[in-house]
């Protein structure tokens, strides 16, 4: 039943919005590398038993046949995505970070055209343009005409890299049809943790900075924003597809804004208007207004090789 997977996505994105807010505080006590490492080191302890008893995979066969794809998923979705996210939160607000991340569906759809040979309608293309304009409004603090002269916030620019890494990760997740979703998450996160190990020696933990709030934040990020959210996301992507599932990512800035407002923070006009423009563009991109429009074929023509 498709409704179940959409409900999974509603919860998944709420948990990720919490990660944005929590990460903003945790990054003051841990470096982005240590947050990412601890997040997934804790997560794999839970993910592997769940995968083993629930999905019952043939571990040797999975690793033998798909280790390269799983390694790339570990690099993109575990290491790069997380380190860039927490690095961005050192320089920008959680609201801004979530608003820029709203470009994710657009990037996924663009990559789907090139990598999965999917089609886009004219309305979807207009939605992409509108969404990009909304992000420009956020990046330029409400002065889009100053795009060539603005000193951009480093965190907002890093979030564009986060969007790209997540888009490729999601598309790869869709193509991992031979590996159960929880198993794929467990193995790719384990690979990511092993890759980070050598770099930890250059960034020793500063125990004098760590508080109970920081430890609680790490636990939340590991259990809820990692184990629960990633499992729900991968299960939903496998059923609905990366393109459809990515529509739900538009909820992250809404959830984040609500959480921040409940915590007593305020939104400035650039964030409000830019966010509304981004979301309006995403509604068009997702084709939420059902149509029977003729698709504009932007697929890359196949090259016929000589036999």
Tab-separated table of N, CA and C in Angstrom, residues 157-257:
chain	number	residue	atom	x	y	z
A	157	UNK	N	26.674	27.729	0.721
A	157	UNK	CA	27.319	27.147	-0.455
A	157	UNK	C	27.668	25.681	-0.215
A	158	UNK	N	28.095	25.352	1.005
A	158	UNK	CA	28.392	23.955	1.316
A	158	UNK	C	27.142	23.088	1.200
A	159	UNK	N	25.975	23.681	1.506
A	159	UNK	CA	24.727	22.922	1.418
A	159	UNK	C	24.407	22.527	-0.018
A	160	UNK	N	24.901	23.283	-0.988
A	160	UNK	CA	24.713	22.888	-2.393
A	160	UNK	C	25.473	21.591	-2.673
A	161	UNK	N	26.656	21.449	-2.067
A	161	UNK	CA	27.397	20.195	-2.185
A	161	UNK	C	26.674	19.051	-1.497
A	162	UNK	N	26.008	19.360	-0.379
A	162	UNK	CA	25.201	18.361	0.322
A	162	UNK	C	24.078	17.865	-0.591
A	163	UNK	N	23.417	18.805	-1.269
A	163	UNK	CA	22.319	18.451	-2.177
A	163	UNK	C	22.795	17.500	-3.272
A	164	UNK	N	23.936	17.809	-3.850
A	164	UNK	CA	24.454	17.000	-4.955
A	164	UNK	C	24.807	15.590	-4.483
A	165	UNK	N	25.484	15.485	-3.339
A	165	UNK	CA	25.878	14.159	-2.846
A	165	UNK	C	24.650	13.320	-2.500
A	166	UNK	N	23.616	13.962	-1.933
A	166	UNK	CA	22.402	13.216	-1.579
A	166	UNK	C	21.636	12.777	-2.823
A	167	UNK	N	21.635	13.611	-3.847
A	167	UNK	CA	20.926	13.263	-5.080
A	167	UNK	C	21.535	12.016	-5.714
A	168	UNK	N	22.856	11.971	-5.803
A	168	UNK	CA	23.525	10.806	-6.393
A	168	UNK	C	23.311	9.582	-5.514
A	169	UNK	N	23.370	9.751	-4.192
A	169	UNK	CA	23.137	8.645	-3.257
A	169	UNK	C	21.736	8.057	-3.452
A	170	UNK	N	20.737	8.923	-3.599
A	170	UNK	CA	19.355	8.461	-3.754
A	170	UNK	C	19.155	7.698	-5.041
A	171	UNK	N	19.760	8.178	-6.118
A	171	UNK	CA	19.636	7.490	-7.408
A	171	UNK	C	20.318	6.129	-7.343
A	172	UNK	N	21.468	6.061	-6.690
A	172	UNK	CA	22.150	4.780	-6.537
A	172	UNK	C	21.315	3.833	-5.682
A	173	UNK	N	20.636	4.371	-4.661
A	173	UNK	CA	19.779	3.555	-3.822
A	173	UNK	C	18.637	2.941	-4.607
A	174	UNK	N	18.107	3.683	-5.563
A	174	UNK	CA	17.029	3.182	-6.407
A	174	UNK	C	17.509	2.033	-7.288
A	175	UNK	N	18.769	2.091	-7.713
A	175	UNK	CA	19.304	1.075	-8.619
A	175	UNK	C	19.824	-0.153	-7.878
A	176	UNK	N	19.863	-0.100	-6.540
A	176	UNK	CA	20.346	-1.238	-5.758
A	176	UNK	C	19.218	-2.232	-5.527
A	177	UNK	N	18.651	-2.736	-6.595
A	177	UNK	CA	17.480	-3.613	-6.483
A	177	UNK	C	17.824	-4.987	-5.922
A	178	UNK	N	19.078	-5.403	-6.010
A	178	UNK	CA	19.442	-6.730	-5.543
A	178	UNK	C	19.812	-6.790	-4.079
A	179	UNK	N	19.828	-5.634	-3.405
A	179	UNK	CA	20.229	-5.588	-1.998
A	179	UNK	C	19.087	-5.009	-1.170
A	180	UNK	N	18.632	-5.709	-0.117
A	180	UNK	CA	17.569	-5.161	0.744
A	180	UNK	C	17.977	-3.802	1.306
A	181	UNK	N	17.023	-2.885	1.482
A	181	UNK	CA	17.348	-1.499	1.868
A	181	UNK	C	18.074	-1.347	3.197
A	182	UNK	N	17.659	-2.090	4.236
A	182	UNK	CA	18.319	-1.959	5.532
A	182	UNK	C	19.731	-2.527	5.455
A	183	UNK	N	19.867	-3.616	4.724
A	183	UNK	CA	21.184	-4.222	4.524
A	183	UNK	C	22.113	-3.255	3.801
A	184	UNK	N	21.586	-2.589	2.772
A	184	UNK	CA	22.393	-1.622	2.021
A	184	UNK	C	22.833	-0.474	2.915
A	185	UNK	N	21.923	0.011	3.762
A	185	UNK	CA	22.265	1.096	4.682
A	185	UNK	C	23.325	0.653	5.680
A	186	UNK	N	23.184	-0.562	6.211
A	186	UNK	CA	24.127	-1.078	7.205
A	186	UNK	C	25.530	-1.218	6.622
A	187	UNK	N	25.635	-1.841	5.455
A	187	UNK	CA	26.948	-2.088	4.863
A	187	UNK	C	27.599	-0.781	4.418
A	188	UNK	N	26.834	0.101	3.761
A	188	UNK	CA	27.413	1.365	3.291
A	188	UNK	C	27.846	2.243	4.455
A	189	UNK	N	27.088	2.217	5.563
A	189	UNK	CA	27.479	3.015	6.724
A	189	UNK	C	28.719	2.426	7.390
A	190	UNK	N	28.845	1.107	7.404
A	190	UNK	CA	30.030	0.457	7.959
A	190	UNK	C	31.267	0.833	7.138
A	191	UNK	N	31.125	0.818	5.821
A	191	UNK	CA	32.227	1.225	4.943
A	191	UNK	C	32.611	2.677	5.218
A	192	UNK	N	31.600	3.536	5.384
A	192	UNK	CA	31.860	4.942	5.673
A	192	UNK	C	32.617	5.135	6.980
A	193	UNK	N	32.223	4.384	8.020
A	193	UNK	CA	32.895	4.477	9.325
A	193	UNK	C	34.356	4.049	9.208
A	194	UNK	N	34.604	2.959	8.495
A	194	UNK	CA	35.982	2.482	8.315
A	194	UNK	C	36.827	3.498	7.557
A	195	UNK	N	36.220	4.186	6.592
A	195	UNK	CA	36.952	5.196	5.825
A	195	UNK	C	37.351	6.390	6.679
A	196	UNK	N	36.534	6.694	7.684
A	196	UNK	CA	36.811	7.864	8.528
A	196	UNK	C	37.844	7.596	9.608
A	197	UNK	N	38.027	6.339	9.986
A	197	UNK	CA	38.909	5.986	11.098
A	197	UNK	C	40.296	6.627	11.031
A	198	UNK	N	41.019	6.545	9.905
A	198	UNK	CA	42.384	7.093	9.872
A	198	UNK	C	42.450	8.600	10.106
A	199	UNK	N	41.365	9.311	9.774
A	199	UNK	CA	41.381	10.775	9.869
A	199	UNK	C	41.078	11.280	11.284
A	200	UNK	N	40.574	10.399	12.153
A	200	UNK	CA	40.209	10.817	13.503
A	200	UNK	C	41.428	11.190	14.336
A	201	UNK	N	42.583	10.596	14.009
A	201	UNK	CA	43.790	10.874	14.790
A	201	UNK	C	44.251	12.326	14.627
A	202	UNK	N	43.853	12.952	13.529
A	202	UNK	CA	44.221	14.361	13.320
A	202	UNK	C	43.274	15.325	14.015
A	203	UNK	N	42.147	14.794	14.547
A	203	UNK	CA	41.159	15.639	15.215
A	203	UNK	C	40.764	15.015	16.557
A	204	UNK	N	41.654	15.022	17.531
A	204	UNK	CA	41.319	14.412	18.837
A	204	UNK	C	40.137	15.121	19.495
A	205	UNK	N	39.343	14.344	20.198
A	205	UNK	CA	38.184	14.913	20.889
A	205	UNK	C	38.626	15.864	21.999
A	206	UNK	N	37.930	16.976	22.132
A	206	UNK	CA	38.184	17.926	23.215
A	206	UNK	C	37.138	17.683	24.306
A	207	UNK	N	37.478	16.789	25.224
A	207	UNK	CA	36.517	16.339	26.229
A	207	UNK	C	36.029	17.467	27.135
A	208	UNK	N	36.854	18.504	27.291
A	208	UNK	CA	36.452	19.616	28.157
A	208	UNK	C	35.281	20.411	27.581
A	209	UNK	N	35.014	20.258	26.264
A	209	UNK	CA	33.911	20.981	25.612
A	209	UNK	C	32.610	20.178	25.606
A	210	UNK	N	32.710	18.882	25.854
A	210	UNK	CA	31.550	18.005	25.702
A	210	UNK	C	30.641	18.088	26.932
A	211	UNK	N	29.348	18.285	26.679
A	211	UNK	CA	28.352	18.354	27.753
A	211	UNK	C	27.323	17.239	27.578
A	212	UNK	N	26.445	17.104	28.544
A	212	UNK	CA	25.384	16.101	28.448
A	212	UNK	C	24.445	16.413	27.285
A	213	UNK	N	24.271	17.721	26.977
A	213	UNK	CA	23.425	18.104	25.847
A	213	UNK	C	24.053	17.631	24.535
A	214	UNK	N	25.374	17.753	24.447
A	214	UNK	CA	26.060	17.295	23.241
A	214	UNK	C	25.946	15.795	23.069
A	215	UNK	N	26.095	15.050	24.160
A	215	UNK	CA	25.972	13.586	24.105
A	215	UNK	C	24.547	13.188	23.727
A	216	UNK	N	23.562	13.886	24.309
A	216	UNK	CA	22.158	13.607	23.977
A	216	UNK	C	21.895	13.885	22.503
A	217	UNK	N	22.526	14.952	21.976
A	217	UNK	CA	22.368	15.283	20.560
A	217	UNK	C	22.931	14.198	19.660
A	218	UNK	N	24.099	13.658	20.026
A	218	UNK	CA	24.709	12.566	19.258
A	218	UNK	C	23.806	11.336	19.260
A	219	UNK	N	23.237	11.025	20.421
A	219	UNK	CA	22.346	9.864	20.536
A	219	UNK	C	21.110	10.049	19.656
A	220	UNK	N	20.513	11.266	19.685
A	220	UNK	CA	19.353	11.532	18.832
A	220	UNK	C	19.719	11.352	17.361
A	221	UNK	N	20.833	11.973	16.962
A	221	UNK	CA	21.259	11.914	15.568
A	221	UNK	C	21.503	10.474	15.136
A	222	UNK	N	22.124	9.667	16.014
A	222	UNK	CA	22.459	8.286	15.666
A	222	UNK	C	21.219	7.397	15.577
A	223	UNK	N	20.341	7.494	16.578
A	223	UNK	CA	19.201	6.580	16.635
A	223	UNK	C	18.049	6.998	15.729
A	224	UNK	N	17.726	8.284	15.750
A	224	UNK	CA	16.530	8.728	15.036
A	224	UNK	C	16.830	9.292	13.645
A	225	UNK	N	17.818	10.199	13.553
A	225	UNK	CA	18.116	10.802	12.250
A	225	UNK	C	18.946	9.876	11.373
A	226	UNK	N	19.476	8.792	11.940
A	226	UNK	CA	20.270	7.852	11.149
A	226	UNK	C	19.530	6.535	10.964
A	227	UNK	N	19.429	5.746	12.030
A	227	UNK	CA	18.818	4.416	11.904
A	227	UNK	C	17.386	4.520	11.382
A	228	UNK	N	16.538	5.220	12.116
A	228	UNK	CA	15.121	5.290	11.734
A	228	UNK	C	14.925	5.984	10.388
A	229	UNK	N	15.509	7.178	10.236
A	229	UNK	CA	15.262	7.970	9.032
A	229	UNK	C	15.820	7.314	7.766
A	230	UNK	N	17.055	6.815	7.830
A	230	UNK	CA	17.651	6.224	6.635
A	230	UNK	C	16.941	4.934	6.229
A	231	UNK	N	16.535	4.134	7.198
A	231	UNK	CA	15.799	2.909	6.874
A	231	UNK	C	14.463	3.255	6.226
A	232	UNK	N	13.742	4.215	6.819
A	232	UNK	CA	12.461	4.640	6.251
A	232	UNK	C	12.642	5.211	4.842
A	233	UNK	N	13.708	6.014	4.652
A	233	UNK	CA	13.972	6.612	3.344
A	233	UNK	C	14.271	5.536	2.288
A	234	UNK	N	15.163	4.605	2.600
A	234	UNK	CA	15.553	3.591	1.623
A	234	UNK	C	14.406	2.645	1.287
A	235	UNK	N	13.582	2.327	2.271
A	235	UNK	CA	12.409	1.488	2.006
A	235	UNK	C	11.444	2.224	1.073
A	236	UNK	N	11.232	3.512	1.332
A	236	UNK	CA	10.300	4.305	0.527
A	236	UNK	C	10.819	4.526	-0.890
A	237	UNK	N	12.125	4.820	-1.014
A	237	UNK	CA	12.718	5.024	-2.342
A	237	UNK	C	12.604	3.762	-3.178
A	238	UNK	N	12.820	2.604	-2.534
A	238	UNK	CA	12.734	1.340	-3.260
A	238	UNK	C	11.331	1.104	-3.811
A	239	UNK	N	10.318	1.579	-3.094
A	239	UNK	CA	8.933	1.366	-3.521
A	239	UNK	C	8.420	2.468	-4.445
A	240	UNK	N	8.720	3.738	-4.101
A	240	UNK	CA	8.150	4.871	-4.829
A	240	UNK	C	9.072	5.414	-5.912
A	241	UNK	N	10.368	5.171	-5.788
A	241	UNK	CA	11.335	5.758	-6.717
A	241	UNK	C	11.942	7.019	-6.137
A	242	UNK	N	13.174	7.327	-6.560
A	242	UNK	CA	13.899	8.477	-6.013
A	242	UNK	C	13.196	9.786	-6.331
A	243	UNK	N	12.643	9.899	-7.561
A	243	UNK	CA	11.987	11.141	-7.975
A	243	UNK	C	10.785	11.476	-7.114
A	244	UNK	N	9.893	10.499	-6.919
A	244	UNK	CA	8.685	10.733	-6.126
A	244	UNK	C	9.026	10.948	-4.653
A	245	UNK	N	9.913	10.121	-4.134
A	245	UNK	CA	10.269	10.243	-2.721
A	245	UNK	C	10.914	11.586	-2.425
A	246	UNK	N	11.663	12.110	-3.380
A	246	UNK	CA	12.374	13.375	-3.162
A	246	UNK	C	11.430	14.551	-2.955
A	247	UNK	N	10.178	14.425	-3.434
A	247	UNK	CA	9.191	15.491	-3.229
A	247	UNK	C	9.018	15.778	-1.747
A	248	UNK	N	9.062	14.720	-0.931
A	248	UNK	CA	8.835	14.880	0.501
A	248	UNK	C	9.940	15.673	1.187
A	249	UNK	N	11.109	15.803	0.540
A	249	UNK	CA	12.207	16.560	1.142
A	249	UNK	C	11.850	18.033	1.317
A	250	UNK	N	10.819	18.483	0.593
A	250	UNK	CA	10.362	19.867	0.749
A	250	UNK	C	9.809	20.125	2.149
A	251	UNK	N	9.502	19.042	2.865
A	251	UNK	CA	8.969	19.205	4.214
A	251	UNK	C	10.051	19.586	5.223
A	252	UNK	N	11.310	19.303	4.914
A	252	UNK	CA	12.381	19.565	5.877
A	252	UNK	C	12.451	21.044	6.273
A	253	UNK	N	12.462	22.001	5.300
A	253	UNK	CA	12.508	23.401	5.722
A	253	UNK	C	11.274	23.829	6.512
A	254	UNK	N	10.115	23.237	6.195
A	254	UNK	CA	8.894	23.580	6.934
A	254	UNK	C	8.998	23.064	8.363
A	255	UNK	N	9.373	21.797	8.511
A	255	UNK	CA	9.560	21.221	9.840
A	255	UNK	C	10.603	22.013	10.634
A	256	UNK	N	11.731	22.330	9.971
A	256	UNK	CA	12.821	23.033	10.658
A	256	UNK	C	12.378	24.404	11.137
A	257	UNK	N	11.653	25.127	10.274
A	257	UNK	CA	11.162	26.454	10.645
A	257	UNK	C	10.222	26.372	11.843
